[in-house]
CSV table of C-alpha atoms in Angstrom, one decimal:
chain,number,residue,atom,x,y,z
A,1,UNK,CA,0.0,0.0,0.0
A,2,UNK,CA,2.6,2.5,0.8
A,3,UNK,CA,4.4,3.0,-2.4
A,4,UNK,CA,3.3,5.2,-5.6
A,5,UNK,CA,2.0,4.0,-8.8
A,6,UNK,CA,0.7,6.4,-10.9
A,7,UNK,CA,-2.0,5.0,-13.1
A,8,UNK,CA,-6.1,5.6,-12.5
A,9,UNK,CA,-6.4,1.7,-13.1
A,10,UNK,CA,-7.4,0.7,-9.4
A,11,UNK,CA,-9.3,3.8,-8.5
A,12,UNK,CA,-11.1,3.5,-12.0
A,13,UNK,CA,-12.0,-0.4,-10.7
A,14,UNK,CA,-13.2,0.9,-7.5
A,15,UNK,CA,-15.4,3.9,-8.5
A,16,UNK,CA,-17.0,1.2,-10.9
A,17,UNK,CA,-17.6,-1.3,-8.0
A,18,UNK,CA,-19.1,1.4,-6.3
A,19,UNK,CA,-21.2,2.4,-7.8
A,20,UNK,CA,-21.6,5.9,-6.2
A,21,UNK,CA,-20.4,8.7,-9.0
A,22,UNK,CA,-22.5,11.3,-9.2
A,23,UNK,CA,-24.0,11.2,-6.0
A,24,UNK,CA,-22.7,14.5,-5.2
A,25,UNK,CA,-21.2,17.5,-6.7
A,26,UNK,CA,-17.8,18.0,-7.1
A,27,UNK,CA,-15.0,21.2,-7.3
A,28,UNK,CA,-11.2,19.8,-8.4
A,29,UNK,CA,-8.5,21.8,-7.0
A,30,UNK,CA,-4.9,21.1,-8.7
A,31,UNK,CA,-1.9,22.9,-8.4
A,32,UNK,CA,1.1,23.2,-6.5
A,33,UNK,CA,1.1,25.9,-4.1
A,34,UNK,CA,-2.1,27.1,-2.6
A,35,UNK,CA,-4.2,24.0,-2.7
A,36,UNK,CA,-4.9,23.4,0.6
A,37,UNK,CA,-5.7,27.2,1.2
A,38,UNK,CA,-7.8,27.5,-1.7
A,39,UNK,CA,-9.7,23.9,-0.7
A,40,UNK,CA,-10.4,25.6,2.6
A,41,UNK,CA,-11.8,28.4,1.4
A,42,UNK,CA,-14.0,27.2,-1.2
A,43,UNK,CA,-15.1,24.4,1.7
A,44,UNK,CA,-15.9,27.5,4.1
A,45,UNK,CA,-17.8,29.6,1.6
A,46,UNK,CA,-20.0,26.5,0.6
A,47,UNK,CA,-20.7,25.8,4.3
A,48,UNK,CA,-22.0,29.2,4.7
A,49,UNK,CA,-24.5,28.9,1.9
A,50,UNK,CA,-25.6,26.1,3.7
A,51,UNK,CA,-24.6,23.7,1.9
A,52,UNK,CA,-23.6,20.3,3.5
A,53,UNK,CA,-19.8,20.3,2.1
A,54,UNK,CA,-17.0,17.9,2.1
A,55,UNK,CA,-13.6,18.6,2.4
A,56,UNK,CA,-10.6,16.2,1.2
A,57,UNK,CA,-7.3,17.3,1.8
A,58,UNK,CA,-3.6,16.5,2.1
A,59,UNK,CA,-1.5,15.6,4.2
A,60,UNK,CA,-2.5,15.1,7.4
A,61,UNK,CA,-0.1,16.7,10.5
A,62,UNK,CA,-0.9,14.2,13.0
A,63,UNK,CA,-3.9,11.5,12.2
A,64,UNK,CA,-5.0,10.7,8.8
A,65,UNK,CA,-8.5,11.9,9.7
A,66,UNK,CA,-7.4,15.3,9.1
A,67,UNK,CA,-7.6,15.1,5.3
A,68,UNK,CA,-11.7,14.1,5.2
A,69,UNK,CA,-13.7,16.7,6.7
A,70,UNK,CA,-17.6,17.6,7.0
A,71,UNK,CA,-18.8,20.6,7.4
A,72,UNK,CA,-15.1,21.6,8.2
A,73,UNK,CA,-15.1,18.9,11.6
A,74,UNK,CA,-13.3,15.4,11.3
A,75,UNK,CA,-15.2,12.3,11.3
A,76,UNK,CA,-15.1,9.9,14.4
A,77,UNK,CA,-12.6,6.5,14.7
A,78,UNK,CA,-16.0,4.8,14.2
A,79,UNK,CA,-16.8,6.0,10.7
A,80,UNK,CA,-13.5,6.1,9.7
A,81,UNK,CA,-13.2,2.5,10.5
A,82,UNK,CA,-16.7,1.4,8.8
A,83,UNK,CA,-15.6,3.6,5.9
A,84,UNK,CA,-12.2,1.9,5.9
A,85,UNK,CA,-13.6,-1.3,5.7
A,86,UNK,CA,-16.4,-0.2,3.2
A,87,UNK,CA,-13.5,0.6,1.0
A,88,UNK,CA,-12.1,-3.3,1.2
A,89,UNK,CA,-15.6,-4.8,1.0
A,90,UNK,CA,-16.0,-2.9,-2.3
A,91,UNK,CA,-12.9,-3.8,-3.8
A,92,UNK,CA,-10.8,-6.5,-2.1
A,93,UNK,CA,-8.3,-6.9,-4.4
A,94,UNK,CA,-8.1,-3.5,-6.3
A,95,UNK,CA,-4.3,-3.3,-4.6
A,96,UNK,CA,-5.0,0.5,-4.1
A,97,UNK,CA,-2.1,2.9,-2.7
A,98,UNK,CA,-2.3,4.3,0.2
A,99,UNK,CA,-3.2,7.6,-0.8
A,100,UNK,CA,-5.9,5.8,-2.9
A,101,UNK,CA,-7.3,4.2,-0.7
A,102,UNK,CA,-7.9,7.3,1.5
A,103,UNK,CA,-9.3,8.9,-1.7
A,104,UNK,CA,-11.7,5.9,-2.2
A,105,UNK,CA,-12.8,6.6,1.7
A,106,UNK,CA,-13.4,10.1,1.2
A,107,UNK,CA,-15.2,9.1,-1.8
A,108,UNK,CA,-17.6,6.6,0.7
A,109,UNK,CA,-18.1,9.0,3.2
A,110,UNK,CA,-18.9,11.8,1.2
A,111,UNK,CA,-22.0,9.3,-0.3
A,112,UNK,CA,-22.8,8.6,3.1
A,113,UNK,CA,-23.1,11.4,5.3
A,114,UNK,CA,-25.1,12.7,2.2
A,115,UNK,CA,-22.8,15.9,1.2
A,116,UNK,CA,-24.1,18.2,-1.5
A,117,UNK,CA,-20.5,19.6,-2.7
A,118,UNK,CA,-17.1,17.3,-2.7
A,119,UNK,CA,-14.1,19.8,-2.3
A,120,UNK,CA,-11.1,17.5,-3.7
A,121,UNK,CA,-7.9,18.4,-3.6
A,122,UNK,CA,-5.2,16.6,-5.9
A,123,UNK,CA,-2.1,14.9,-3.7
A,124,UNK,CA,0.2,14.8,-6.5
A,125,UNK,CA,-0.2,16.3,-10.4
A,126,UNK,CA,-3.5,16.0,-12.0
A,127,UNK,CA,-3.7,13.6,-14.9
A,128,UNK,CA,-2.9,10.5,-12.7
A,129,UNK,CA,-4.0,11.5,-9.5
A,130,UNK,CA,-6.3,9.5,-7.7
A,131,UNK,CA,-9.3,12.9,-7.5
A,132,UNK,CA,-9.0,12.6,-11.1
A,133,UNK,CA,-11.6,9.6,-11.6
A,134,UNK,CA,-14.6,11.6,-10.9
A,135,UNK,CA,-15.5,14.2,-13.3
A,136,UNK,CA,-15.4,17.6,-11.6
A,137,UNK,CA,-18.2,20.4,-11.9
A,138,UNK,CA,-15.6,22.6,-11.6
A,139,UNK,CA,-11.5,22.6,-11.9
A,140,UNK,CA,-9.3,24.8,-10.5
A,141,UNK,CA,-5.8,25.4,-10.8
A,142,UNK,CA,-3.7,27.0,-7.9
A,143,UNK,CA,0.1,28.5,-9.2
A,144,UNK,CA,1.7,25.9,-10.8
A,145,UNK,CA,5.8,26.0,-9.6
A,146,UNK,CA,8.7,23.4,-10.1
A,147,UNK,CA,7.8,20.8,-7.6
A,148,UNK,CA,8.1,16.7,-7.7
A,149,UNK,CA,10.2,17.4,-10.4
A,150,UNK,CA,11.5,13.5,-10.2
A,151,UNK,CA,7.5,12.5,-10.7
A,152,UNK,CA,6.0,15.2,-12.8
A,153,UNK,CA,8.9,16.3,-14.9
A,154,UNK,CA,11.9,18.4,-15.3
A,155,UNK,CA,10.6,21.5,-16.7
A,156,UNK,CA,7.6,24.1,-16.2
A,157,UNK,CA,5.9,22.5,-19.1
A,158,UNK,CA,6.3,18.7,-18.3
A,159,UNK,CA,4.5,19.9,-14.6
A,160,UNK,CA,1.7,21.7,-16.3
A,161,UNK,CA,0.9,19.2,-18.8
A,162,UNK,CA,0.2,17.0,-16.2
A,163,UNK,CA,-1.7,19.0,-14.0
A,164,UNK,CA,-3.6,20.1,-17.0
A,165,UNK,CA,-4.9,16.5,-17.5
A,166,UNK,CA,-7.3,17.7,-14.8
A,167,UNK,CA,-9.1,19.3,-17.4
A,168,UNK,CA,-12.0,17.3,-19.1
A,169,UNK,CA,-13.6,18.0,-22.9
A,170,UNK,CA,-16.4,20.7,-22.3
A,171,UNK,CA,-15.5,21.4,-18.6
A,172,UNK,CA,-15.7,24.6,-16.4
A,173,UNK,CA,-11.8,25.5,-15.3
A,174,UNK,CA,-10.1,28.6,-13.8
A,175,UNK,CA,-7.1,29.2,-12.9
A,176,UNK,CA,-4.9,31.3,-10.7
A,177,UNK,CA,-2.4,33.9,-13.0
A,178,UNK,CA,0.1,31.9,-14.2
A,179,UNK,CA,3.8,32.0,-15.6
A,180,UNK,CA,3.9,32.4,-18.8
A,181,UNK,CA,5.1,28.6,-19.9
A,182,UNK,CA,2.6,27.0,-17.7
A,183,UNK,CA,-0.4,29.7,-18.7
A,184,UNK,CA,0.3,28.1,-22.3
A,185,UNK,CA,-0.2,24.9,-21.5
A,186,UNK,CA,-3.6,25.5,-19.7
A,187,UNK,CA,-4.7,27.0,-22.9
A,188,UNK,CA,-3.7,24.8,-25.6
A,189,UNK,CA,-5.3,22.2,-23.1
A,190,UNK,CA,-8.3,23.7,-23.2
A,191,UNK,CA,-8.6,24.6,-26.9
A,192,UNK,CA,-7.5,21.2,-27.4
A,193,UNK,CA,-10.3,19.7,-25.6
A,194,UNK,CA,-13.1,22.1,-25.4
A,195,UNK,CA,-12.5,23.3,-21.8
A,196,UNK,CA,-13.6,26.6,-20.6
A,197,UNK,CA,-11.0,28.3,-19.0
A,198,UNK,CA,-11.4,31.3,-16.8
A,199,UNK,CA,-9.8,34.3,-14.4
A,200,UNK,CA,-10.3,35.3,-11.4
A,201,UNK,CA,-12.2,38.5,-11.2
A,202,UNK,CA,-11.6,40.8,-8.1
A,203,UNK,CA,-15.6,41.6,-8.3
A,204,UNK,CA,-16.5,38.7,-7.1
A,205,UNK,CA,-14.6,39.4,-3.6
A,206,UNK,CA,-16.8,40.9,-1.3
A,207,UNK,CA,-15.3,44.3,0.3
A,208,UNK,CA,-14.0,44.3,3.4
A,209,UNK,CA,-13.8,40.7,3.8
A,210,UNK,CA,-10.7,39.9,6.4
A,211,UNK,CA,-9.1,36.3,5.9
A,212,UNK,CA,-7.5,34.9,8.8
A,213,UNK,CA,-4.7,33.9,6.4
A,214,UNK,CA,-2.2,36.2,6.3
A,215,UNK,CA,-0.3,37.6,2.9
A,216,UNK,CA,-0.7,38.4,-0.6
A,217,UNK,CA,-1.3,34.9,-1.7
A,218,UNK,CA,-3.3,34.1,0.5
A,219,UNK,CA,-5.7,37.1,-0.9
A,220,UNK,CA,-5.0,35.8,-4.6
A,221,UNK,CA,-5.9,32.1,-2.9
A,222,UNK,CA,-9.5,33.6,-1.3
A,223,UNK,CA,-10.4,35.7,-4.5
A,224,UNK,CA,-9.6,32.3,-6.5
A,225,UNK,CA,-12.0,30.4,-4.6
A,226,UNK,CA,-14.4,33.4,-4.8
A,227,UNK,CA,-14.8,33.2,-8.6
A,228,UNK,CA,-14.5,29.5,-8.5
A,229,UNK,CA,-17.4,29.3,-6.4
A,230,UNK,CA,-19.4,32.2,-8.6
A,231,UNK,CA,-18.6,29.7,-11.9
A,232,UNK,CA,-19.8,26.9,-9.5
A,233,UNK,CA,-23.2,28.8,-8.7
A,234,UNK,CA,-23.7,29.9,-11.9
A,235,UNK,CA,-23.9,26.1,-13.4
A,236,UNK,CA,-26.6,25.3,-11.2
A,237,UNK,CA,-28.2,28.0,-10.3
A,238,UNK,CA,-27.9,28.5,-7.1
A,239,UNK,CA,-27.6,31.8,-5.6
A,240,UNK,CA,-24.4,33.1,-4.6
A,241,UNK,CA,-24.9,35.8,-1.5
A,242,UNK,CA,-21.6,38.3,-1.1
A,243,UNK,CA,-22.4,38.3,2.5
A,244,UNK,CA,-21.9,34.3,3.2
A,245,UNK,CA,-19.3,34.5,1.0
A,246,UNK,CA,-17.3,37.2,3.5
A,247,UNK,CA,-18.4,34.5,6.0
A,248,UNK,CA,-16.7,32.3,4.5
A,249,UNK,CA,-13.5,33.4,3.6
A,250,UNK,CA,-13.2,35.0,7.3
A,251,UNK,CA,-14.0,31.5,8.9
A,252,UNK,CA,-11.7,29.5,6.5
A,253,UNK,CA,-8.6,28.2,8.7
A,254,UNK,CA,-5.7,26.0,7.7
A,255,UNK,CA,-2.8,25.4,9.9
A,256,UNK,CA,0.6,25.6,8.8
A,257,UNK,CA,-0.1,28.7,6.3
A,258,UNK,CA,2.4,31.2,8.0
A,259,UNK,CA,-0.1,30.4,11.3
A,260,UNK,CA,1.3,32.9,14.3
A,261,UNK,CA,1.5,31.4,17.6
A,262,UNK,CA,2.2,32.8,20.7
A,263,UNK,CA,3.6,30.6,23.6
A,264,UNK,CA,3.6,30.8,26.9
A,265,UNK,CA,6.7,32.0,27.2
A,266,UNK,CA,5.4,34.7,24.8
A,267,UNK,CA,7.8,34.1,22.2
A,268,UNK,CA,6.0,34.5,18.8
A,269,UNK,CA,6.1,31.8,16.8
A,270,UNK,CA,5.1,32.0,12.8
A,271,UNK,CA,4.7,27.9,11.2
A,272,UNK,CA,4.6,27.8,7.3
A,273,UNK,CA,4.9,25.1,4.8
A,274,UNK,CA,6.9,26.8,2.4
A,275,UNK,CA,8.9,23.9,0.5
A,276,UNK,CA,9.9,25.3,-2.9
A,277,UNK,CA,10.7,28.2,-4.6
A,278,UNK,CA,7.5,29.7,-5.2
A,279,UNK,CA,6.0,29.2,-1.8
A,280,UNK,CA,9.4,30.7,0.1
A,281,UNK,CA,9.1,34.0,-2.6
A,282,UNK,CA,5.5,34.3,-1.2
A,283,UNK,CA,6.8,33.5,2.5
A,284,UNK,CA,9.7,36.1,1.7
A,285,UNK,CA,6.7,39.1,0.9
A,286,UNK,CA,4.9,37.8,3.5
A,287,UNK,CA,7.7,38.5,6.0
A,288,UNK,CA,8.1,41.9,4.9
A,289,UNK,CA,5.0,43.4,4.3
A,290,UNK,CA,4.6,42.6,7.9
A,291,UNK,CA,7.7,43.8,9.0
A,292,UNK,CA,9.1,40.5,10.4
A,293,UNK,CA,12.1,39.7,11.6
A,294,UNK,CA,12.8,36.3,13.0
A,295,UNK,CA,15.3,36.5,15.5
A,296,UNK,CA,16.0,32.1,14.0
A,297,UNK,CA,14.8,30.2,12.0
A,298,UNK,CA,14.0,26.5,12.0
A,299,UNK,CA,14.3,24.5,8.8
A,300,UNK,CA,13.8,21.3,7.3
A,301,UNK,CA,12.8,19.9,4.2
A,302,UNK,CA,13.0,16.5,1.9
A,303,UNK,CA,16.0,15.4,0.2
A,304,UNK,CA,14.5,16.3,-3.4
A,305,UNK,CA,14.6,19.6,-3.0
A,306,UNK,CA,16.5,21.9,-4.9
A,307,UNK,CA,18.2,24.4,-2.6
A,308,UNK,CA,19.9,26.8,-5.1
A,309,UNK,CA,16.9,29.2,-4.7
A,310,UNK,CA,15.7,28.4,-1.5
A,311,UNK,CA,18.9,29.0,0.5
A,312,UNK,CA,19.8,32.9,-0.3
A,313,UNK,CA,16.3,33.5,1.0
A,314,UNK,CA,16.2,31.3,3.7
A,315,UNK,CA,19.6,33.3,4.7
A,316,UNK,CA,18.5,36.7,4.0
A,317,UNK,CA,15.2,36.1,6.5
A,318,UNK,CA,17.5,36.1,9.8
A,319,UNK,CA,20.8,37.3,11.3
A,320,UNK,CA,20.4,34.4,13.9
A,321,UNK,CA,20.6,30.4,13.7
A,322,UNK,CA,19.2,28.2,11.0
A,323,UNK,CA,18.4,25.0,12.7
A,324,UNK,CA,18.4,22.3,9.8
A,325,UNK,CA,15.9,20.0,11.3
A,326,UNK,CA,15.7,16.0,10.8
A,327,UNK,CA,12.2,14.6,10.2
A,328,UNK,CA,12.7,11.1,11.9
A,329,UNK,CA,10.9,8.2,10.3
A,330,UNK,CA,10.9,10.2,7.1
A,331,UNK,CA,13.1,8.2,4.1
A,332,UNK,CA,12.5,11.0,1.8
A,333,UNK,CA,13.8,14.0,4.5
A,334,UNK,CA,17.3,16.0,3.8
A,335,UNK,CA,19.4,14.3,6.5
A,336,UNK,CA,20.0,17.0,9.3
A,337,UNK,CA,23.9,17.2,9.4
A,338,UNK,CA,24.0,17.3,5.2
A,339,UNK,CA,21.5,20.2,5.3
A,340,UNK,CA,23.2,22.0,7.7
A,341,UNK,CA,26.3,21.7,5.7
A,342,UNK,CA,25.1,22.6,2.4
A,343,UNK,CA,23.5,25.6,4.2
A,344,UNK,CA,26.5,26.5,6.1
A,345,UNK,CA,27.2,29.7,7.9
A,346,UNK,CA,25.2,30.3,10.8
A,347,UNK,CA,23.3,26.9,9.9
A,348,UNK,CA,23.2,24.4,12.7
A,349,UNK,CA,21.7,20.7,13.2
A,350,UNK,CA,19.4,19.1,15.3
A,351,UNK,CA,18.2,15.9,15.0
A,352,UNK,CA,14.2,16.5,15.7
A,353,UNK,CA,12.0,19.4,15.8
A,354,UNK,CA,12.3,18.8,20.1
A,355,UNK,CA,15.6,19.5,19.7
A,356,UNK,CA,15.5,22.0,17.8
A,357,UNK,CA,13.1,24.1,20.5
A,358,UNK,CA,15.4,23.1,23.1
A,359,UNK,CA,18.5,24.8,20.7
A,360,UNK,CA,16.3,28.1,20.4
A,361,UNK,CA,18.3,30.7,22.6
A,362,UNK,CA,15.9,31.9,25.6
A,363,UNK,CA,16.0,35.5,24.8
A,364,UNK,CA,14.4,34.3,21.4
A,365,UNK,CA,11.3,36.7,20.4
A,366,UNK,CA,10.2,36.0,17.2
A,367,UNK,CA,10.9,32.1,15.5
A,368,UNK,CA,9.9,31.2,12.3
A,369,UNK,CA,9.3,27.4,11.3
A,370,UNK,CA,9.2,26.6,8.1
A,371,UNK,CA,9.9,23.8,4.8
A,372,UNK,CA,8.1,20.6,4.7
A,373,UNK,CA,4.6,20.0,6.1
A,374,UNK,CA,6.3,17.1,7.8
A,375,UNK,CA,8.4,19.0,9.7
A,376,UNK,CA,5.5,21.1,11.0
A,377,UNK,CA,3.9,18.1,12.5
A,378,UNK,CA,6.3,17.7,14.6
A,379,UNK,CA,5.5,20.9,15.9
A,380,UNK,CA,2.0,20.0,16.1
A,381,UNK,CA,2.0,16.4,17.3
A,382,UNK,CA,4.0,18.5,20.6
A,383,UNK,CA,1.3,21.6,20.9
A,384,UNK,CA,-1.8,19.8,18.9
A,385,UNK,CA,-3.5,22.7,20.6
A,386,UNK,CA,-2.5,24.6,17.5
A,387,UNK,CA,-3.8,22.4,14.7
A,388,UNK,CA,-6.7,24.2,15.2
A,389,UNK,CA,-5.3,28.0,15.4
């Protein structure tokens, strides 16, 4: 189970076994950075029309129950079990992946508790992602960046052909404002096929709605999943009220998305998954459009990553220590002591995230903690308080 094939074959099988397609309505967001955000959002602003909404997400910081959601609340152990083995009573021998296999859950559970609208996030591209067996009502595509490079390809291009797969022949898209090379792609995709693509338009964001997410993304993120949801009213129409939609965005929470926490000790603490290029540029504006100024910084990311980019950033965000950080029980993390190296100057190792706390000088003020998602459930599986903001 816990190993990647990417082919729709077994998830195909299953959703035919099933038998449940259809049973509720679906919005596709691919991408790679914003996702989760833009998921969230578009979950939040359904719940507030009322809707009963779904919410499938990846990955989880400290139980896999975190990426299924209703009505923006995890399910119990006792569903999650009977949905579990739902999934295996459907299709026994499918030999579905592990991220599969929670797809196929989400899938049940959505049929179940009877949602109206299924929020699915891709985990990894588009074309062969396990979301992409059901046909969306709507697609949308986050900023598409150099990520998974060793999966999805080597250039721009390769990435956003296969996220583009997403797409299907006569389908409602829109996307986020792309680079150039991947903004091609999306719209020879669509000629190709018949998609409609679309923009975001800043009318459909309500005025003087607040986000609790903080930065300039994060406000290209919410007017996104504004429009996305207008394009998703407008197919069936349902009405779309500005108000709810405020509600919405100002409820919408995800943790991890430069999330400020203050401990007890008062030390401010500011948690981001920023884990490639694009994300750490937007982490970077972030930082100083706020005036920020981590006194360290705690680090730690997967071996795959290119660090070319990353590193003058990550340097130029602090005067202080760089704590390279090992994710323990992680094949696929950058080895403390080799990260710490290839940062070198005032770069230093620890071998967990506890560790890396305990290195954190006591006069510290202001931390920032940021790279892989893994590393910030380390954070959380010591303070769980804070998976929840």
């Amino acid at each position: 189970m816990f190993h990647m094939d990417l082919t729709l074959d077994r998830v195909r099988k299953f959703v035919a076994l099933w038998g449940g397609a259809g049973s509720f309505k679906t919005i596709h967001v691919v991408g790679t950075n914003g996702k989760g955000s833009t998921s969230s959002y578009i979950s939040s602003i359904s719940v507030a029309h009322g809707y009963k909404t779904g919410l499938y997400t990846s990955p989880h910081f400290i139980s896999p129950r975190e990426r299924i959601k209703i009505q923006g609340e995890m399910l119990s152990e006792d569903d999650w079990v009977c949905a579990a083995n739902l999934v295996d009573e459907i299709a026994p021998d499918c030999g579905l992946t592990y991220f599969e296999f929670l797809t196929c859950m989400a899938f049940v559970l959505f049929q179940k508790k009877g949602v109206d609208v299924a929020v699915m996030e891709a985990g990894l591209g588009g074309l062969y992602d396990a979301t992409n067996i059901i046909n969306p009502d709507v697609t949308v595509f986050t900023p598409i960046g150099m990520d998974h490079e060793n999966v999805l390809g080597k250039t721009l291009t390769a990435i956003a052909t296969d996220k583009a797969g997403a797409m299907r022949s006569g389908g409602m898209c829109i996307t986020a404002f792309q680079e150039n090379e991947a903004q091609c792609v999306l719209d020879k995709t669509a000629h190709d096929i018949g998609a409609e693509l679309n923009f975001p338009d800043d009318r459909d964001y309500p005025e003087g709605a607040h986000p609790k997410l903080m930065g300039a993304h994060q406000r290209s993120n919410a007017g996104l999943s504004c429009s996305a949801w207008k394009y998703f009213c407008e197919k069936f129409n349902w009405d779309l009220n500005k108000d709810k939609v405020r509600a919405g965005l100002e409820e919408a929470f995800i943790p991890g998305r430069f999330q400020k926490i203050v401990m007890d000790s008062g030390m401010e603490m500011f948690l981001d998954g920023a884990h490639n290029i694009h994300a750490f540029r937007a982490l970077e504006s972030v930082i100083k459009s706020f005036d920020i100024v981590p006194d360290h910084i705690i680090f730690g990311c997967m071996k795959d990553k290119d660090l070319r980019e990353i590193k003058p950033i990550l340097k130029s965000l602090t005067k202080g220590l760089i704590i390279c950080t090992g994710i323990p029980d992680n094949l696929r993390a950058f080895p403390h002591d080799k990260l710490a190296a290839e940062l070198g100057g005032n770069a230093v190792s620890a071998k967990n995230i506890k560790v890396a706390l305990e290195l954190l000088p006591s006069n510290s003020k202001r931390v920032l903690v940021c790279g892989s998602l893994f590393l910030l459930s380390g954070f959380y599986t010591i303070y769980p308080v804070h998976l929840n903001g």
